[in-house]
Short mmCIF file of C-alpha atoms in Angstrom, two decimals:
data_model
loop_
_atom_site.label_atom_id
_atom_site.label_comp_id
_atom_site.label_asym_id
_atom_site.label_seq_id
_atom_site.Cartn_x
_atom_site.Cartn_y
_atom_site.Cartn_z
CA MET G 1267 0.00 0.00 0.00
CA PHE G 1268 1.06 3.57 -0.64
CA SER G 1269 0.97 6.11 2.17
CA GLN G 1270 -0.80 9.44 2.10
CA THR G 1271 2.64 11.05 1.94
CA ASP G 1272 3.37 9.05 -1.21
CA PHE G 1273 0.18 10.39 -2.81
CA VAL G 1274 1.01 13.97 -1.89
CA HIS G 1275 4.48 13.82 -3.43
CA MET G 1276 3.29 12.03 -6.58
CA GLU G 1277 0.55 14.62 -7.05
CA ARG G 1278 3.25 17.27 -6.87
CA ALA G 1279 5.32 15.35 -9.43
CA LEU G 1280 2.30 15.27 -11.76
CA ALA G 1281 1.83 19.03 -11.31
CA LEU G 1282 5.46 19.51 -12.30
CA ALA G 1283 4.99 17.26 -15.33
CA ARG G 1284 2.12 19.46 -16.51
CA ARG G 1285 4.53 22.37 -16.74
CA GLY G 1286 6.02 20.62 -19.73
CA MET G 1287 2.64 20.28 -21.48
CA TYR G 1288 3.72 22.41 -24.45
CA THR G 1289 7.48 21.84 -24.44
CA THR G 1290 8.58 18.21 -24.04
CA ASP G 1291 7.19 16.89 -27.32
CA PRO G 1292 7.98 14.32 -28.67
CA ASN G 1293 9.24 13.15 -25.29
CA PRO G 1294 6.72 12.38 -22.54
CA ARG G 1295 5.73 14.94 -19.92
CA VAL G 1296 7.44 13.81 -16.72
CA GLY G 1297 7.85 15.31 -13.26
CA CYS G 1298 10.10 14.27 -10.38
CA VAL G 1299 10.22 15.10 -6.67
CA LEU G 1300 13.11 14.09 -4.41
CA VAL G 1301 12.32 13.65 -0.71
CA LYS G 1302 14.69 12.92 2.20
CA ASN G 1303 13.81 12.73 5.89
CA GLY G 1304 10.35 14.06 5.11
CA GLU G 1305 11.70 17.15 3.31
CA VAL G 1306 11.44 17.92 -0.39
CA ILE G 1307 15.03 18.50 -1.47
CA GLY G 1308 14.69 18.71 -5.25
CA GLU G 1309 12.12 19.09 -8.03
CA GLY G 1310 12.19 19.00 -11.81
CA PHE G 1311 10.30 18.30 -14.98
CA THR G 1312 11.44 17.15 -18.41
CA GLN G 1313 12.92 19.88 -20.59
CA PRO G 1314 12.65 20.16 -24.40
CA ALA G 1315 14.02 17.21 -26.38
CA GLY G 1316 17.76 16.82 -26.03
CA GLN G 1317 17.86 18.53 -22.65
CA ASP G 1318 17.57 17.20 -19.08
CA HIS G 1319 14.89 14.71 -18.10
CA ALA G 1320 12.86 15.28 -14.94
CA GLU G 1321 15.06 13.13 -12.70
CA ILE G 1322 18.23 14.93 -13.75
CA ARG G 1323 16.63 18.34 -13.19
CA ALA G 1324 15.48 17.30 -9.73
CA MET G 1325 18.93 15.98 -8.79
CA LYS G 1326 20.60 19.16 -10.03
CA ASP G 1327 18.09 21.20 -8.02
CA ALA G 1328 18.85 19.22 -4.85
CA ARG G 1329 22.60 19.44 -5.29
CA SER G 1330 22.45 23.16 -6.01
CA HIS G 1331 21.07 23.57 -2.49
CA GLY G 1332 23.74 21.35 -0.93
CA HIS G 1333 21.63 18.25 -0.35
CA ASP G 1334 23.05 14.72 -0.21
CA LEU G 1335 20.92 12.41 -2.36
CA ARG G 1336 21.93 9.18 -0.65
CA GLY G 1337 18.88 7.41 0.77
CA ALA G 1338 16.39 9.84 -0.76
CA THR G 1339 13.08 8.80 -2.34
CA ALA G 1340 12.44 9.79 -5.94
CA TYR G 1341 8.81 10.22 -6.99
CA VAL G 1342 8.65 10.19 -10.78
CA THR G 1343 5.58 10.13 -13.02
CA LEU G 1344 7.13 7.72 -15.54
CA GLU G 1345 9.59 4.87 -15.17
CA PRO G 1346 13.17 6.23 -15.36
CA CYS G 1347 14.66 5.53 -18.78
CA SER G 1348 17.25 2.79 -19.16
CA HIS G 1349 18.63 3.54 -22.62
CA PHE G 1350 20.89 6.08 -24.28
CA GLY G 1351 18.88 8.43 -26.49
CA ARG G 1352 19.71 12.10 -26.78
CA THR G 1353 20.56 11.95 -23.08
CA PRO G 1354 22.08 9.26 -20.80
CA PRO G 1355 19.81 6.84 -18.87
CA CYS G 1356 18.09 8.36 -15.83
CA ALA G 1357 18.06 4.97 -14.08
CA ASN G 1358 21.86 4.99 -14.06
CA ALA G 1359 21.93 8.51 -12.64
CA LEU G 1360 19.62 7.53 -9.78
CA ILE G 1361 21.75 4.46 -9.04
CA GLU G 1362 24.93 6.55 -9.01
CA ALA G 1363 23.25 9.05 -6.67
CA GLN G 1364 22.49 6.13 -4.30
CA VAL G 1365 18.85 7.01 -3.78
CA GLY G 1366 17.11 4.55 -1.48
CA ARG G 1367 13.66 4.33 -3.03
CA VAL G 1368 11.94 5.09 -6.34
CA VAL G 1369 8.18 5.43 -6.71
CA ALA G 1370 6.98 5.55 -10.33
CA ALA G 1371 3.45 6.34 -11.47
CA MET G 1372 3.62 3.97 -14.45
CA GLU G 1373 5.96 1.89 -16.55
CA ASP G 1374 7.37 3.47 -19.69
CA PRO G 1375 5.54 2.10 -22.76
CA ASN G 1376 8.65 2.71 -24.88
CA PRO G 1377 9.84 -0.79 -25.94
CA GLN G 1378 13.41 0.37 -25.29
CA VAL G 1379 12.50 0.77 -21.62
CA SER G 1380 9.28 -1.08 -20.70
CA GLY G 1381 10.27 -2.26 -17.22
CA ARG G 1382 14.03 -2.33 -17.79
CA GLY G 1383 14.58 0.90 -15.89
CA LEU G 1384 12.75 -0.43 -12.85
CA ALA G 1385 14.64 -3.72 -13.11
CA MET G 1386 17.98 -1.86 -13.17
CA LEU G 1387 17.02 0.03 -10.02
CA ARG G 1388 15.94 -3.13 -8.21
CA GLY G 1389 19.14 -4.85 -9.33
CA ALA G 1390 21.10 -2.06 -7.65
CA GLY G 1391 19.31 -2.70 -4.35
CA ILE G 1392 16.92 0.24 -4.60
CA GLU G 1393 13.38 -0.24 -3.33
CA VAL G 1394 10.97 0.26 -6.26
CA ARG G 1395 7.22 0.76 -6.29
CA CYS G 1396 5.04 1.43 -9.31
CA GLU G 1397 1.43 2.21 -10.31
CA LEU G 1398 0.78 5.16 -7.98
CA LEU G 1399 -1.69 7.55 -9.69
CA ALA G 1400 -1.09 5.63 -12.91
CA ASN G 1401 -4.33 6.78 -14.55
CA GLU G 1402 -3.38 10.42 -14.09
CA ALA G 1403 0.09 9.81 -15.50
CA HIS G 1404 -1.38 7.90 -18.44
CA GLU G 1405 -3.79 10.71 -19.31
CA LEU G 1406 -0.98 13.24 -19.22
CA ASN G 1407 0.95 11.22 -21.82
CA ILE G 1408 -1.89 9.54 -23.69
CA GLY G 1409 -0.34 10.48 -27.04
CA PHE G 1410 3.11 9.15 -26.13
CA VAL G 1411 1.53 5.89 -24.95
CA SER G 1412 -0.40 5.64 -28.21
CA ARG G 1413 2.66 6.18 -30.37
CA MET G 1414 4.75 3.70 -28.40
CA THR G 1415 2.12 0.94 -28.31
CA ARG G 1416 0.24 1.43 -31.61
CA GLY G 1417 2.71 3.29 -33.79
CA ARG G 1418 0.20 6.10 -34.33
CA PRO G 1419 -0.77 9.28 -32.50
CA TRP G 1420 -3.74 9.72 -30.21
CA VAL G 1421 -6.32 11.49 -32.38
CA ARG G 1422 -8.56 14.12 -30.85
CA MET G 1423 -11.26 15.60 -33.09
CA LYS G 1424 -12.47 19.06 -32.08
CA VAL G 1425 -15.90 20.35 -33.11
CA ALA G 1426 -17.79 23.50 -32.10
CA ALA G 1427 -21.54 23.28 -32.58
CA SER G 1428 -24.93 24.58 -31.59
CA LEU G 1429 -27.07 22.63 -29.18
CA ASP G 1430 -28.73 20.88 -32.13
CA GLY G 1431 -25.35 19.72 -33.41
CA ARG G 1432 -24.84 22.24 -36.24
CA THR G 1433 -21.47 23.75 -37.03
CA GLY G 1434 -22.48 26.57 -39.39
CA LEU G 1435 -25.22 28.13 -41.46
CA PRO G 1436 -26.20 26.64 -44.85
CA SER G 1437 -24.12 29.44 -46.43
CA GLY G 1438 -21.02 28.11 -44.66
CA ILE G 1439 -20.75 30.94 -42.12
CA SER G 1440 -19.56 29.48 -38.81
CA GLN G 1441 -17.70 32.23 -36.96
CA TRP G 1442 -18.47 32.32 -34.16
CA ILE G 1443 -20.82 29.71 -32.69
CA THR G 1444 -19.12 29.38 -29.32
CA GLY G 1445 -17.87 32.16 -27.05
CA GLU G 1446 -14.42 33.60 -26.57
CA ALA G 1447 -13.61 31.46 -23.52
CA ALA G 1448 -14.41 28.25 -25.40
CA ARG G 1449 -12.31 29.36 -28.36
CA ALA G 1450 -9.36 30.08 -26.06
CA ASP G 1451 -9.81 26.67 -24.45
CA GLY G 1452 -9.73 25.10 -27.90
CA HIS G 1453 -6.42 26.82 -28.55
CA ALA G 1454 -5.02 25.30 -25.35
CA TRP G 1455 -5.87 21.87 -26.74
CA ARG G 1456 -4.19 22.84 -30.00
CA ALA G 1457 -1.09 23.90 -28.09
CA ARG G 1458 -0.65 20.53 -26.36
CA ALA G 1459 -0.86 18.63 -29.66
CA SER G 1460 2.13 17.63 -31.75
CA ALA G 1461 0.25 18.42 -34.96
CA ILE G 1462 -2.99 20.00 -36.17
CA LEU G 1463 -4.79 18.38 -39.11
CA THR G 1464 -7.41 19.85 -41.40
CA GLY G 1465 -8.76 19.27 -44.90
CA ILE G 1466 -8.88 21.15 -48.17
CA GLY G 1467 -12.59 21.88 -47.69
CA THR G 1468 -11.92 23.86 -44.52
CA VAL G 1469 -9.02 25.68 -46.16
CA ARG G 1470 -11.22 26.71 -49.09
CA GLU G 1471 -14.10 27.85 -46.90
CA ASP G 1472 -12.29 29.57 -44.03
CA ASN G 1473 -8.64 30.07 -45.07
CA PRO G 1474 -7.53 29.25 -41.49
CA ARG G 1475 -4.04 29.71 -40.08
CA MET G 1476 -4.28 26.59 -37.90
CA THR G 1477 -1.91 28.06 -35.33
CA VAL G 1478 -2.08 28.58 -31.57
CA ARG G 1479 -2.90 32.21 -30.81
CA ALA G 1480 -5.25 32.49 -27.82
CA VAL G 1481 -2.78 31.03 -25.31
CA ASP G 1482 0.94 31.50 -24.77
CA THR G 1483 3.03 28.67 -26.19
CA PRO G 1484 6.76 28.36 -26.92
CA ARG G 1485 6.14 26.32 -30.07
CA GLN G 1486 3.59 25.86 -32.84
CA PRO G 1487 2.34 22.34 -33.68
CA GLN G 1488 3.10 20.90 -37.09
CA ARG G 1489 0.33 21.78 -39.55
CA VAL G 1490 -1.02 18.88 -41.60
CA LEU G 1491 -3.34 19.16 -44.60
CA ILE G 1492 -5.33 16.42 -46.33
CA ASP G 1493 -5.61 17.49 -49.98
CA SER G 1494 -5.99 14.58 -52.40
CA GLN G 1495 -5.67 16.68 -55.59
CA LEU G 1496 -3.32 19.41 -54.35
CA ASP G 1497 -6.03 22.03 -54.74
CA VAL G 1498 -4.75 24.27 -51.94
CA PRO G 1499 -3.97 27.80 -53.24
CA PRO G 1500 -0.28 28.69 -52.77
CA ASP G 1501 -1.22 31.99 -51.10
CA THR G 1502 -3.43 30.43 -48.41
CA GLN G 1503 -2.69 31.22 -44.76
CA ILE G 1504 -2.03 27.63 -43.70
CA LEU G 1505 1.17 27.70 -45.78
CA ALA G 1506 2.52 30.82 -44.07
CA GLY G 1507 5.40 30.49 -41.63
CA ALA G 1508 6.61 27.00 -40.75
CA PRO G 1509 6.41 24.27 -43.42
CA THR G 1510 3.04 22.56 -43.81
CA LEU G 1511 2.86 18.81 -44.38
CA ILE G 1512 0.44 17.97 -47.18
CA PHE G 1513 -0.82 14.43 -47.77
CA CYS G 1514 -2.22 13.93 -51.26
CA GLY G 1515 -3.44 11.07 -53.43
CA ASN G 1516 -1.75 10.09 -56.67
CA LEU G 1517 1.03 12.56 -57.48
CA ASP G 1518 1.76 12.51 -61.21
CA HIS G 1519 2.51 14.88 -64.10
CA ARG G 1520 -0.94 16.46 -63.81
CA HIS G 1521 0.01 17.84 -60.40
CA ALA G 1522 3.62 18.76 -61.15
CA GLU G 1523 3.04 22.49 -61.51
CA ARG G 1524 0.85 22.67 -58.39
CA ALA G 1525 3.37 20.66 -56.39
CA SER G 1526 6.20 22.94 -57.48
CA ALA G 1527 4.31 26.06 -56.42
CA LEU G 1528 3.50 24.56 -53.03
CA ARG G 1529 7.07 23.45 -52.42
CA ASP G 1530 8.15 27.01 -53.20
CA ARG G 1531 6.00 28.02 -50.23
CA GLY G 1532 7.89 25.53 -48.05
CA ALA G 1533 5.27 22.76 -48.08
CA GLU G 1534 6.30 19.13 -47.83
CA ILE G 1535 4.17 16.93 -50.06
CA VAL G 1536 3.67 13.25 -49.30
CA PRO G 1537 1.67 11.12 -51.77
CA LEU G 1538 -0.26 8.48 -49.86
CA PRO G 1539 -3.09 7.24 -52.09
CA ASN G 1540 -5.72 4.69 -51.24
CA PRO G 1541 -7.17 2.42 -53.98
CA ALA G 1542 -9.63 5.20 -54.96
CA GLY G 1543 -6.81 7.68 -55.50
CA LYS G 1544 -7.73 9.70 -52.41
CA VAL G 1545 -5.64 9.86 -49.25
CA ASP G 1546 -5.06 6.74 -47.15
CA LEU G 1547 -6.12 8.13 -43.78
CA LEU G 1548 -4.87 5.23 -41.68
CA GLY G 1549 -1.60 5.53 -43.60
CA VAL G 1550 -1.47 9.18 -42.58
CA LEU G 1551 -1.61 8.19 -38.91
CA LYS G 1552 1.17 5.65 -39.40
CA ALA G 1553 3.30 8.24 -41.20
CA LEU G 1554 2.71 10.79 -38.45
CA GLY G 1555 3.64 8.22 -35.82
CA GLU G 1556 6.91 7.66 -37.66
CA ARG G 1557 7.43 11.44 -37.48
CA ASN G 1558 7.11 11.31 -33.67
CA VAL G 1559 3.64 12.87 -33.51
CA ASN G 1560 2.12 11.98 -30.14
CA GLU G 1561 -1.19 13.86 -30.16
CA LEU G 1562 -2.98 14.80 -33.37
CA HIS G 1563 -5.59 17.56 -33.09
CA VAL G 1564 -8.19 17.52 -35.87
CA GLU G 1565 -10.19 20.60 -36.87
CA ALA G 1566 -11.90 19.84 -40.16
CA GLY G 1567 -15.24 19.95 -41.94
CA TYR G 1568 -18.03 17.41 -41.75
CA LYS G 1569 -16.83 15.44 -44.80
CA LEU G 1570 -13.29 14.78 -43.58
CA ASN G 1571 -14.60 14.30 -40.03
CA GLY G 1572 -16.93 11.61 -41.31
CA SER G 1573 -14.17 9.93 -43.31
CA LEU G 1574 -11.82 9.86 -40.32
CA LEU G 1575 -14.55 8.35 -38.15
CA ARG G 1576 -15.50 5.72 -40.74
CA GLU G 1577 -11.85 4.72 -41.17
CA GLY G 1578 -11.38 4.24 -37.42
CA CYS G 1579 -8.89 7.08 -37.10
CA VAL G 1580 -10.40 8.93 -34.14
CA ASP G 1581 -9.83 8.19 -30.46
CA GLU G 1582 -11.87 10.92 -28.82
CA LEU G 1583 -14.15 13.83 -29.61
CA LEU G 1584 -13.65 17.29 -28.12
CA VAL G 1585 -17.03 18.95 -28.59
CA TYR G 1586 -18.00 22.48 -27.60
CA LEU G 1587 -21.75 23.05 -27.50
CA ALA G 1588 -23.18 26.55 -27.52
CA PRO G 1589 -26.63 27.37 -26.09
CA SER G 1590 -28.15 28.13 -29.49
CA LEU G 1591 -30.03 26.44 -32.33
CA LEU G 1592 -29.18 26.68 -36.04
CA GLY G 1593 -31.80 24.42 -37.62
CA MET G 1594 -31.86 21.27 -39.72
CA ASP G 1595 -30.56 22.79 -42.97
CA SER G 1596 -27.34 24.00 -41.36
CA MET G 1597 -24.01 22.15 -41.52
CA SER G 1598 -23.56 19.02 -39.44
CA MET G 1599 -20.60 17.85 -37.39
CA PHE G 1600 -19.98 14.62 -39.29
CA SER G 1601 -20.91 13.07 -42.60
CA LEU G 1602 -22.07 9.66 -41.41
CA ALA G 1603 -24.73 7.32 -42.69
CA ALA G 1604 -27.57 6.47 -40.34
CA PRO G 1605 -27.24 3.04 -38.70
CA PRO G 1606 -29.78 0.39 -39.68
CA THR G 1607 -30.76 -0.17 -36.03
CA LEU G 1608 -30.35 1.64 -32.73
CA GLU G 1609 -28.32 -1.30 -31.46
CA SER G 1610 -25.73 -0.72 -34.20
CA ARG G 1611 -25.33 3.00 -33.55
CA VAL G 1612 -21.91 4.37 -32.70
CA LYS G 1613 -21.64 4.57 -28.93
CA LEU G 1614 -19.39 6.79 -26.86
CA THR G 1615 -18.76 7.48 -23.20
CA PHE G 1616 -18.39 10.90 -21.63
CA HIS G 1617 -14.84 11.09 -20.32
CA ALA G 1618 -15.31 14.65 -19.06
CA VAL G 1619 -18.05 17.28 -19.20
CA ASP G 1620 -17.25 20.85 -18.19
CA ARG G 1621 -18.76 24.27 -18.51
CA ILE G 1622 -16.60 26.87 -20.26
CA SER G 1623 -18.31 30.21 -19.58
CA ASP G 1624 -21.63 30.01 -21.48
CA ASP G 1625 -20.67 26.87 -23.43
CA VAL G 1626 -20.28 23.20 -22.54
CA ARG G 1627 -17.16 21.17 -23.34
CA ILE G 1628 -17.53 17.42 -23.76
CA LEU G 1629 -14.64 14.99 -24.07
CA ALA G 1630 -16.11 11.73 -25.36
CA ARG G 1631 -14.39 8.45 -26.16
CA PHE G 1632 -15.62 5.60 -28.29
CA ALA G 1633 -16.91 2.53 -26.52
CA PRO G 1634 -15.02 -0.63 -27.53
CA ARG G 1635 -16.77 -3.89 -28.19
CA THR G 1636 -16.09 -6.99 -26.17
CA ALA G 1637 -15.53 -10.36 -27.79
CA ALA G 1638 -19.28 -10.99 -27.54
CA GLY G 1639 -20.03 -7.72 -29.28
CA SER G 1640 -21.36 -5.76 -26.30
CA GLU G 1641 -19.92 -2.37 -25.41
CA THR G 1642 -17.64 -1.68 -22.49
CA ASP G 1643 -17.36 1.64 -20.73
CA SER G 1644 -14.27 3.26 -22.24
CA GLY G 1645 -12.07 3.43 -25.31
CA ALA G 1646 -13.07 3.21 -28.95
CA GLU G 1647 -15.82 1.81 -31.14
CA ALA G 1648 -15.26 -1.37 -33.15
CA GLY G 1649 -12.77 -0.52 -35.86
CA LEU G 1650 -10.85 1.78 -33.53
CA ASP G 1651 -8.03 0.61 -31.32
CA PRO G 1652 -8.14 2.47 -28.01
CA VAL G 1653 -5.30 2.98 -25.58
CA SER G 1654 -6.60 1.54 -22.31
CA PRO G 1655 -5.28 3.27 -19.20
CA PRO G 1656 -3.59 1.23 -16.48
CA VAL G 1657 -5.22 0.91 -13.07
CA SER G 1658 -3.71 2.62 -10.03
CA ASN G 1659 -3.04 0.71 -6.83
#
């Protein structure tokens, strides 16, 4: 059993990890607290890729104040790494510091680690405990877990709609359905993502920038565009600034001039056709996983939204509902065919429901099917492959 003191220190470590929400990508968000004789002697959280991990920052913090680390307890939100990447293994550093105990929130899903760090610590005679506040740690790094276990990012689809589920007027006008607070909150979700994906339909209708503006962030997520025929105008806003990654269908001589103009704007073009000559959406997720994308934030129109849902590409919906009605002829959230029966309808579970000023924010995840075909209470619908969180002790 873990003590109340253990919970307090791990909660602090999780709070530290959240400080790296916008900066650690593609590494996980990790926090560490060092405690000796009941006193916190060092704290740290993972720095941008290539810099110190949380454990190293905490040890440096403790030593800068003259503390001896021997016999200390390290509370860390993710298993200390055991391999050489851009930085040396944190497990070795803890062993060399002669800490007496390590409490980890969860094992590292990275196959290069996956229990090896904890085994190294135990082999050095250090007391090791794991699975304290594991669910919280998992949620903080849900994209990293997804990429490590499935080879694809965690996909979050954001939609803003009226109470009757409409995203814009029949004319296409959609700014603004929700209030300023909800829009700022949506930008915070953009900021935590590795990449933001949209489609050519949205670019044509709204000419969006697809950048984080309403909250402070030290980096901008990679912008990703689905454009099967390379119809995006070279002067569109999504191409301004950092290079945009464009996934298209068949790229041949008919598209050569368009491709050249887009590359001149700094775009990277990746042909990834499906048998119909459009874009292989599941292939896009695999390609983004290979590019170290942990969380993919989708803001697209109802057609691409529907395609992503039908192809099993979406893990959760981030829906903002405004207290208004737009009517049946207005634009819908998704282009989906009606199910033949109520029993076969797509089912979700509410992971979180919150009020954001005058609007409501819903985070919903797809309900997976059991072997017998009945739904369970979390994860993804049949055809999706959810990341199931571990259970805390």
